[in-house]
Coordinates of C-alpha atoms and ligand atoms in Angstrom, one line a residue:
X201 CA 27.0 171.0 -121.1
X202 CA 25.4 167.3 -120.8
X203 CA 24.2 167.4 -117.8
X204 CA 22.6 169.8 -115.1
X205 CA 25.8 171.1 -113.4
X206 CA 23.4 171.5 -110.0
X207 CA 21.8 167.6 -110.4
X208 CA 18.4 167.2 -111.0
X209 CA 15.6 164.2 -109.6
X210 CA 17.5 162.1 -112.0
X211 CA 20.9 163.3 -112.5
X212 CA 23.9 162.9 -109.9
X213 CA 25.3 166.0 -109.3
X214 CA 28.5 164.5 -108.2
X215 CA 29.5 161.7 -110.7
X216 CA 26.6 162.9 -113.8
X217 CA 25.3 159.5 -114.2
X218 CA 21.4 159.1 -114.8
X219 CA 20.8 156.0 -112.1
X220 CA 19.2 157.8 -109.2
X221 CA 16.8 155.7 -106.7
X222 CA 14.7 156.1 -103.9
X223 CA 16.7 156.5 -100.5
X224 CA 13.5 158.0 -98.3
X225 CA 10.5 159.8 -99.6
X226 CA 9.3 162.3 -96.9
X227 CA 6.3 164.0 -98.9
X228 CA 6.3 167.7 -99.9
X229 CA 6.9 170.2 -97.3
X230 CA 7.5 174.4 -96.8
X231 CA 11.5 175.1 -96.3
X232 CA 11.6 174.3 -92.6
X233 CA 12.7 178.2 -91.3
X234 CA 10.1 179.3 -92.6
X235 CA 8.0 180.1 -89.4
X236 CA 4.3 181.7 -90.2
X237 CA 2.7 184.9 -88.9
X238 CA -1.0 184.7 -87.3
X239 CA -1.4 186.6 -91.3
X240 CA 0.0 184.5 -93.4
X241 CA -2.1 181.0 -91.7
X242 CA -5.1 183.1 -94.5
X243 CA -2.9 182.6 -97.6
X244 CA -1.6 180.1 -99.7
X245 CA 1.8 178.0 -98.6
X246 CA 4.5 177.0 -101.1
X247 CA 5.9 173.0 -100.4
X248 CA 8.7 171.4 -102.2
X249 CA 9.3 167.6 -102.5
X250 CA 11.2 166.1 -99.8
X251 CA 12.4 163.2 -101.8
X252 CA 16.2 162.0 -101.3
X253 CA 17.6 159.9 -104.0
X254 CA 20.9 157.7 -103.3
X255 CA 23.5 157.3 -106.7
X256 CA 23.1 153.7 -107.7
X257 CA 27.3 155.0 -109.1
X258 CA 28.4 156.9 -106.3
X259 CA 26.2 156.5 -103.8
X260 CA 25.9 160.4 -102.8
X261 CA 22.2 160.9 -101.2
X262 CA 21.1 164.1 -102.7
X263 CA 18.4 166.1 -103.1
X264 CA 17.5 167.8 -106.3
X265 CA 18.2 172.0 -106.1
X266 CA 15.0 173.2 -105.2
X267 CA 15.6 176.0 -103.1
X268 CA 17.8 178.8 -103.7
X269 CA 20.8 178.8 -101.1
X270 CA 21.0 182.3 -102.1
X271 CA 17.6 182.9 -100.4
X272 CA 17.5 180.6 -98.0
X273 CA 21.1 182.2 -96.9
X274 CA 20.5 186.1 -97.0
X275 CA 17.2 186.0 -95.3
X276 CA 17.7 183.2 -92.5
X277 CA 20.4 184.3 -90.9
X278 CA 21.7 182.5 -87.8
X279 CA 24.4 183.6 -85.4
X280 CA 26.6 180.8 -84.9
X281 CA 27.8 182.8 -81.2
X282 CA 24.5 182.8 -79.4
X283 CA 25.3 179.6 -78.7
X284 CA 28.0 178.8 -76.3
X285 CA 28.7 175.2 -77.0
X286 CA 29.2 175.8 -80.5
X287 CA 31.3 179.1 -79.5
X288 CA 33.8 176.5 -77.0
X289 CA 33.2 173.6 -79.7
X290 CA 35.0 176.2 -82.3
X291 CA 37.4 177.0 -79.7
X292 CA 38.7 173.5 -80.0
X293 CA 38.5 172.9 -83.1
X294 CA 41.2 176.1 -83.7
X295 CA 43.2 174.2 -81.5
X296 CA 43.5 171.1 -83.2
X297 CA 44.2 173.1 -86.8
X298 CA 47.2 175.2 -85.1
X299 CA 48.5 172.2 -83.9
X300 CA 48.6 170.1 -87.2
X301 CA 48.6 172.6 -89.7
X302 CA 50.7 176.0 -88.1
X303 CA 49.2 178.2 -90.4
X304 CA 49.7 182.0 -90.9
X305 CA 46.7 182.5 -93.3
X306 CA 43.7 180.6 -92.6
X307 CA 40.2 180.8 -94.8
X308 CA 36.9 180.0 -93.7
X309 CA 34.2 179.4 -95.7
X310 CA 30.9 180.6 -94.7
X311 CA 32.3 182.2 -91.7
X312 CA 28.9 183.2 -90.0
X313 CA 29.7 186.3 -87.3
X314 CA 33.2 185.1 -86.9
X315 CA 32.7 182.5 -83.9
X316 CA 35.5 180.5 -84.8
X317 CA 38.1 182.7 -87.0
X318 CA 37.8 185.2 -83.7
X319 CA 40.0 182.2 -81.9
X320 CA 42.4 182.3 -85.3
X321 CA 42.9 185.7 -84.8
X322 CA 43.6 185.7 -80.8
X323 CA 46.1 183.8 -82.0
X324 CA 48.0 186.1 -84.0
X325 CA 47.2 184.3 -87.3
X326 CA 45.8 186.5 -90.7
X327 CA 42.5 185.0 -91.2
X328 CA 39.6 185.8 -94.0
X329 CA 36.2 184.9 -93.6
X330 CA 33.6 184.6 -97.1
X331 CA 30.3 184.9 -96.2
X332 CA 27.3 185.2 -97.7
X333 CA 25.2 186.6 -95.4
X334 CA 25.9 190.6 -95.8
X335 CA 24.0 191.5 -92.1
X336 CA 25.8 188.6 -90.2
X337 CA 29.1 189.3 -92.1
X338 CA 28.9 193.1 -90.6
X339 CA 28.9 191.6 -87.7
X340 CA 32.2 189.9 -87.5
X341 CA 34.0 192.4 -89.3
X342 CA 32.8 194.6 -86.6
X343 CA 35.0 192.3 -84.5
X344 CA 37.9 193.1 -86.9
X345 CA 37.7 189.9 -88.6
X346 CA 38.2 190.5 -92.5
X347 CA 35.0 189.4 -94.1
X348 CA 34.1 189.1 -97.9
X349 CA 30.8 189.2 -98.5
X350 CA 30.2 186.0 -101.0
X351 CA 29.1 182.4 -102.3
X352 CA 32.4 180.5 -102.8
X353 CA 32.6 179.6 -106.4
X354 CA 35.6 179.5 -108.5
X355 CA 35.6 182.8 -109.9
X356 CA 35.1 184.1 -105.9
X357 CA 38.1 181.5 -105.3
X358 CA 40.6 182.9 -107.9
X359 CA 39.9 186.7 -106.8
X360 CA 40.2 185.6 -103.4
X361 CA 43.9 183.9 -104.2
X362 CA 45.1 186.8 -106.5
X363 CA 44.3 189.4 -103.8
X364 CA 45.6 187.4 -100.2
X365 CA 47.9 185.1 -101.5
X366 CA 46.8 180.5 -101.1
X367 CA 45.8 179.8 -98.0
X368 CA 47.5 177.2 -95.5
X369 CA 44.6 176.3 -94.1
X370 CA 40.9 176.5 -95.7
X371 CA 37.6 176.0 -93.0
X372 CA 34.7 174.9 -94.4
X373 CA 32.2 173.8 -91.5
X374 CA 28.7 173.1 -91.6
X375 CA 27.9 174.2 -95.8
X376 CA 29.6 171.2 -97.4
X377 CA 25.8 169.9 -97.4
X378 CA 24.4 173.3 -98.0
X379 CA 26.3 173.8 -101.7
X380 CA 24.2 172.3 -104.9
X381 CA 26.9 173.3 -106.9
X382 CA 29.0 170.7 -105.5
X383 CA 31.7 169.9 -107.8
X384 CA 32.2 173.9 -108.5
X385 CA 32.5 174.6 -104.5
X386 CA 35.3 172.1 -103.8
X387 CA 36.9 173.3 -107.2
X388 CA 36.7 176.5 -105.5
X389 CA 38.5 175.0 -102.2
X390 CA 41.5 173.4 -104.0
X391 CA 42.3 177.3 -105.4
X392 CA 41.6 178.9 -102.4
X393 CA 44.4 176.2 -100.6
X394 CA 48.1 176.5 -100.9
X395 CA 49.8 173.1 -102.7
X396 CA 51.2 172.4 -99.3
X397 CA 48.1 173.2 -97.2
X398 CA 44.8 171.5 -95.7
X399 CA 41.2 172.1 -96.2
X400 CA 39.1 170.3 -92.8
X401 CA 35.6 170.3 -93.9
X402 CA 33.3 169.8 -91.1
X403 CA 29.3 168.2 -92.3
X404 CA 26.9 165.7 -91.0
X405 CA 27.1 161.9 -90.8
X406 CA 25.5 159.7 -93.0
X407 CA 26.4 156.9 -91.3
X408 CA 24.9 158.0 -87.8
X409 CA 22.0 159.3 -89.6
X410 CA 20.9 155.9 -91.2
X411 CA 21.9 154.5 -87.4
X412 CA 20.1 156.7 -85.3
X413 CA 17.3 157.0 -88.0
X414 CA 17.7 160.8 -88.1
X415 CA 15.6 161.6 -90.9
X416 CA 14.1 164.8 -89.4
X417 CA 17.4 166.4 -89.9
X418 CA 17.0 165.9 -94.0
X419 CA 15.9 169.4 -95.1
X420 CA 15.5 171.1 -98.4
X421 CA 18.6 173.1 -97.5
X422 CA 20.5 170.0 -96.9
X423 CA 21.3 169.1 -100.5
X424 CA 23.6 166.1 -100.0
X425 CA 24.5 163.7 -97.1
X426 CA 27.8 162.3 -97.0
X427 CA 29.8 159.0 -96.2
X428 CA 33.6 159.2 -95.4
X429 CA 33.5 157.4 -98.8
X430 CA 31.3 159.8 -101.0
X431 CA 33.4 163.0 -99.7
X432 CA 36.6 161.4 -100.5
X433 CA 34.8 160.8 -104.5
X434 CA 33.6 164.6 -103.9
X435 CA 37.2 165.9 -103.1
X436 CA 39.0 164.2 -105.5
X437 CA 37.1 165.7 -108.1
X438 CA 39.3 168.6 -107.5
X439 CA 42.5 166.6 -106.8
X440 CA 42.1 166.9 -103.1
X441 CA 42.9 163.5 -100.9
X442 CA 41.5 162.8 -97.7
X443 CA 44.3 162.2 -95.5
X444 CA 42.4 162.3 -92.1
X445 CA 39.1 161.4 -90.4
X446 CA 37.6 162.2 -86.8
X447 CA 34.0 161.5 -86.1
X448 CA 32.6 164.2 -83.9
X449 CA 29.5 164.4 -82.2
X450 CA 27.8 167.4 -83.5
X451 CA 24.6 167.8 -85.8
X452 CA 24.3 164.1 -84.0
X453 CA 27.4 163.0 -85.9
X454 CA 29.6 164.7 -87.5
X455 CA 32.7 163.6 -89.8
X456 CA 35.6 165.9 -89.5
X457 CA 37.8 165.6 -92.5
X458 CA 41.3 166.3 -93.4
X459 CA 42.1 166.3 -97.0
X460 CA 45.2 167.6 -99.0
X461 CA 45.8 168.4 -102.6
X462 CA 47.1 165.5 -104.5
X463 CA 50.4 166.7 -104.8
X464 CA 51.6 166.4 -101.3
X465 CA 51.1 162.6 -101.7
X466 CA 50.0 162.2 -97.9
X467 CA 49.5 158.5 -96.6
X468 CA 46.0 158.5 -95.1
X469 CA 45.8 157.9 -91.5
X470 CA 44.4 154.4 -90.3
X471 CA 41.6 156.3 -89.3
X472 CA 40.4 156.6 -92.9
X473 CA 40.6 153.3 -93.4
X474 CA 38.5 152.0 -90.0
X475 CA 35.6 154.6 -90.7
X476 CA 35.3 153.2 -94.8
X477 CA 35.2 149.6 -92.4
X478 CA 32.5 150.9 -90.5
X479 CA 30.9 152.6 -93.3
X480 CA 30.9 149.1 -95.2
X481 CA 29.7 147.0 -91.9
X482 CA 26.5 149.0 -92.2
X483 CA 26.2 148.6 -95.6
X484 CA 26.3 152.2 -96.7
X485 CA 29.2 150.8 -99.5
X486 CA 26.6 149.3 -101.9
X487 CA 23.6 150.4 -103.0
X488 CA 21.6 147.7 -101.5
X489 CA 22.4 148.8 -98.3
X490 CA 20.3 151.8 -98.4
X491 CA 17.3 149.8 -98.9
X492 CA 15.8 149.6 -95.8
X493 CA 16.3 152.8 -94.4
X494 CA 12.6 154.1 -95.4
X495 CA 10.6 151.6 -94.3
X496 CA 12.2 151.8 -90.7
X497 CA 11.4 155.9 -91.4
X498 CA 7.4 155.2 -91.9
X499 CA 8.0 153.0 -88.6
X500 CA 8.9 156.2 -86.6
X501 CA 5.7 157.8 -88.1
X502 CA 3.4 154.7 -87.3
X503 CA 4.2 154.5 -83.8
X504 CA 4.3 158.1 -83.2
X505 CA 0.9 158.9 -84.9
X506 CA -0.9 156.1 -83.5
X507 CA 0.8 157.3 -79.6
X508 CA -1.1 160.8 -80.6
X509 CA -4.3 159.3 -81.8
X510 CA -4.4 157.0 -78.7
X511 CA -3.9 159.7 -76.3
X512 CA -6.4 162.0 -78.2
X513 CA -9.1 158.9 -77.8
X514 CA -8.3 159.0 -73.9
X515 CA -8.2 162.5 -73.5
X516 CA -5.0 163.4 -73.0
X517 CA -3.3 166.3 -73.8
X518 CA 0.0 166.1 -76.0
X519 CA 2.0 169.5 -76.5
X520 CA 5.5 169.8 -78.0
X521 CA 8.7 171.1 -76.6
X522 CA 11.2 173.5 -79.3
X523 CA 10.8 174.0 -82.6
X524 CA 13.5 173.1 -84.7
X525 CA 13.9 172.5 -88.0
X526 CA 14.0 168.7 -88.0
X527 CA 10.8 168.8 -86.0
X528 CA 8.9 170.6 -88.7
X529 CA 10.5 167.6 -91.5
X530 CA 8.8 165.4 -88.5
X531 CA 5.5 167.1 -88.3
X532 CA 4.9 167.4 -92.2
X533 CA 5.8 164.0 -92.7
X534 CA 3.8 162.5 -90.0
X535 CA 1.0 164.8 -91.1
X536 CA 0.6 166.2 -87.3
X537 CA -1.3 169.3 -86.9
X538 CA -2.7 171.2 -84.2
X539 CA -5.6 168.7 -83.6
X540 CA -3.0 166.0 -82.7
X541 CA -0.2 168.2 -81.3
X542 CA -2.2 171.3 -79.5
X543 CA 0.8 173.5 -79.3
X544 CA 4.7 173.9 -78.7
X545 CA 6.9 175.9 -76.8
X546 CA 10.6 177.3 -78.2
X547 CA 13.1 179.3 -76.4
X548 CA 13.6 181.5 -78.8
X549 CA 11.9 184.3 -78.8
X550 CA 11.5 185.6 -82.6
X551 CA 9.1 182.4 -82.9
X552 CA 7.0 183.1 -80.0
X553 CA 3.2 183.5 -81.5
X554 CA 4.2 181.9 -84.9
X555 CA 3.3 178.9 -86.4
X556 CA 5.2 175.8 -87.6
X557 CA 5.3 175.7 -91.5
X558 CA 3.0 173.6 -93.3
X559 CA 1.2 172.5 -90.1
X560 CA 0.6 175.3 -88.7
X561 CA 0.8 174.4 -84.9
X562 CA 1.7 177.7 -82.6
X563 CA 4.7 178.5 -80.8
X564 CA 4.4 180.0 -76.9
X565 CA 7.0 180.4 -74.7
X566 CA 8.3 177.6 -72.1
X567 CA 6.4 178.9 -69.3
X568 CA 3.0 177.6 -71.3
X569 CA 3.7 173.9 -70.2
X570 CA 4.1 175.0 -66.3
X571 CA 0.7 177.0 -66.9
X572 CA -1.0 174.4 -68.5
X573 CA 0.2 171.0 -67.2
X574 CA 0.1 168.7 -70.1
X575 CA -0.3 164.8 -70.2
X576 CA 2.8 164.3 -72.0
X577 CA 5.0 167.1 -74.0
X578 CA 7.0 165.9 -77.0
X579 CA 10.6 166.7 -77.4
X580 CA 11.5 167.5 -80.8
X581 CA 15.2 168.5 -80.8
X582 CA 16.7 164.9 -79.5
X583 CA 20.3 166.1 -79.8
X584 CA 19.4 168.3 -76.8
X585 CA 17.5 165.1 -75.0
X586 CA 19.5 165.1 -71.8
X587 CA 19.6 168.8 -71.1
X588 CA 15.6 169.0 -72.0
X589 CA 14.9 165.8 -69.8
X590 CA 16.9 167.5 -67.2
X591 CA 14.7 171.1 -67.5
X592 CA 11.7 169.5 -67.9
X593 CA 11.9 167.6 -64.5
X594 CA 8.9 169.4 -63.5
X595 CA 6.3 167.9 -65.6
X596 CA 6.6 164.7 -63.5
X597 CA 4.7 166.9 -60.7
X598 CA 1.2 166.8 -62.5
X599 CA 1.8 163.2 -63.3
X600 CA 3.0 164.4 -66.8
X601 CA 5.5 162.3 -69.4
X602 CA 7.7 163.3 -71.5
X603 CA 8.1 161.6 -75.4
X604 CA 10.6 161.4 -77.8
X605 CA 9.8 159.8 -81.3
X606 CA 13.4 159.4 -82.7
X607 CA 15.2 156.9 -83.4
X608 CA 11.7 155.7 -82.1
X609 CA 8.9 156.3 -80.2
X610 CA 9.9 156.5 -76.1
X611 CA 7.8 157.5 -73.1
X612 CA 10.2 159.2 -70.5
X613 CA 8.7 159.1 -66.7
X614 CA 10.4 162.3 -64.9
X615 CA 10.4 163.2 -60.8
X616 CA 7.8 161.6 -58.7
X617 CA 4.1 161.9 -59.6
Ligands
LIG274 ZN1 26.7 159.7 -108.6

């Protein structure tokens, strides 16, 4: 082979050609789920670049493989049912599939505990999860939803056809950005779909992330960040069309899209057409239009470091609120550490009396910020801004203020002081 099937720092992984350039370079950083113990803050702490790279050819942002998805998969597991949004969002979504598609066999790739085949199957409708995750695949087959435990690749893909027959419908939500072996996984997609069938591939928004300045959801695990245009290039690799487009609101924008194999010679919808116009208004259509993206990224960091060193020099007391994943890309690229940020608080329990990697700031439980009263508390997770603005209401009591740094630096005044 000529080329690194997986991409490299200077290879596309997508088109092959050797013309990779600087889209944002966020340091080196741990992978972001990788919470420390009080045990491990003694011992040594592996980081990986967090460089993305834009094709100067196809424009796919990327990041060289890394991390092993295989790893990253089997020992991170998350159950896509303890939340309920995501549980109704899914509901939904089998909705709108049932209604285009009518499908009596329906595939979904990386399936998680079965939130949303559970609605394909209260619907009478044979469904199959693949997922690689063996402890959270047990888990939805103990709902009696049939569960292979696998990576999709093409050899997976071919045993998977052989055994139940071409899907009409093929799920893949939430792992088109989680795959380096891009061009083999949507291979895998077009044998795992009937000739006459869809595949509705859920993944993240470039376009809203280079509006909304989202870098803190760029991850190690996030090998690629799509366009409308760049998943079209992706899918026709494997003679799949895109035939349909929704933008959706989740991961803070989300493109929903339709494709079908080449064969069914589908007219896209206009909708295809007005989000490749929007994609093109911002730029995002030639390479020189991902140019400024970093420089309004060290902005963020500017004005949020110097907030923390100001308050510091007054003596105020800054603490954070959740720890998500793109707050610890936010906190190792800002270089923010315990003497900046004292502590934060999460709801979830498994990271109560951890530490955030690479910084090393600990994690208490919510109740810490009522105990302790803090100057201002920093949210982290802005897609959850008006819920947490909303719960936090109380920290206007002490006189406290609330902060969020993206898409830049805001200082929220809550209840009366
Ligand atoms: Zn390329």
């Amino acid at each position: 082979m000529s080329r690194p099937r997986l991409g490299s720092a200077t290879t596309c992984r997508l088109c092959g050609a050797q013309s990779l350039t600087t889209f944002v370079d966020l340091g080196a950083s741990p992978p972001c789920e990788l919470f420390l113990t009080a045990e491990a803050l003694d011992l040594p702490e592996t980081t990986y670049p967090l460089h993305a790279r834009v094709c100067e050819a196809c424009l796919l942002v990327q990041l060289p493989p890394l991390i092993d998805p295989d790893e990253t998969f089997t020992e991170y597991a998350y159950f896509s049912s303890f939340s309920s949004s995501w549980v109704e969002h899914a509901r939904r979504y089998v909705d709108a599939v049932v209604e285009r598609a009518a499908p009596s066999f329906v595939v979904e790739v990386a399936s998680n505990d079965g939130y949303l085949l559970q609605h394909v199957v209260a619907r009478g409708v044979r469904a199959l999860g693949i997922e690689p995750s063996a402890n959270v695949g047990e888990v939805a087959r103990e709902k009696g939803i049939d569960t292979l435990t696998a990576f999709l690749d093409p050899g997976t893909a071919t045993a998977v056809r052989a055994e139940h027959g071409p899907a009409d419908v093929v799920v893949a939500n939430n792992v088109y950005a989680h795959i380096p072996d891009l061009l083999g996984f949507t291979e895998a997609l077009r044998t795992l779909v009937s000739d006459t069938g869809w595949v509705v591939i859920e993944v993240q928004h470039l376009l809203t992330l280079v509006e909304h300045c989202q870098f803190d959801t760029i991850y190690h695990e996030h090998f690629q960040y799509y366009t409308l245009q760049t998943a079209q290039t992706a899918l026709a690799t494997a003679g799949l069309d895109v035939v349909d487009v929704e933008l959706v609101p989740t991961h803070g924008g989300s493109l929903r899209v339709w494709a079908r194999p080449s064969s069914v010679g589908a007219t896209p919808s206009a909708r295809v057409a007005e989000v490749l116009a929007q994609e093109a208004a911002a730029g995002l259509d030639t390479v020189a239009g991902y140019a400024g993206f970093a420089q309004r990224v060290s902005k963020v960091r500017d004005d949020l470091v110097r907030f923390l060193l100001d308050a510091a020099r007054d003596g105020r007391s800054v603490v954070g609120y959740g720890a998500p994943g793109k707050g610890n890309t936010l906190l190792n690229y800002c270089g923010i550490r315990p003497d900046l940020l004292a502590w934060t608080v999460d709801r979830n329990p498994y990271k109560h009396g951890r530490f955030t990697p690479g910084t090393r700031i600990p994690i208490h439980e919510p109740e810490r910020i009522e105990a302790e009263r803090p100057d201002y508390v920093l949210i982290m997770p802005w897609n959850l801004r008006d819920e947490i603005v909303e719960q936090l209401a109380g920290v206007g009591a002490w006189g406290g203020r609330l902060v969020v740094a993206v898409p830049e630096l805001e200082v929220i005044e809550v209840g009366a002081p």
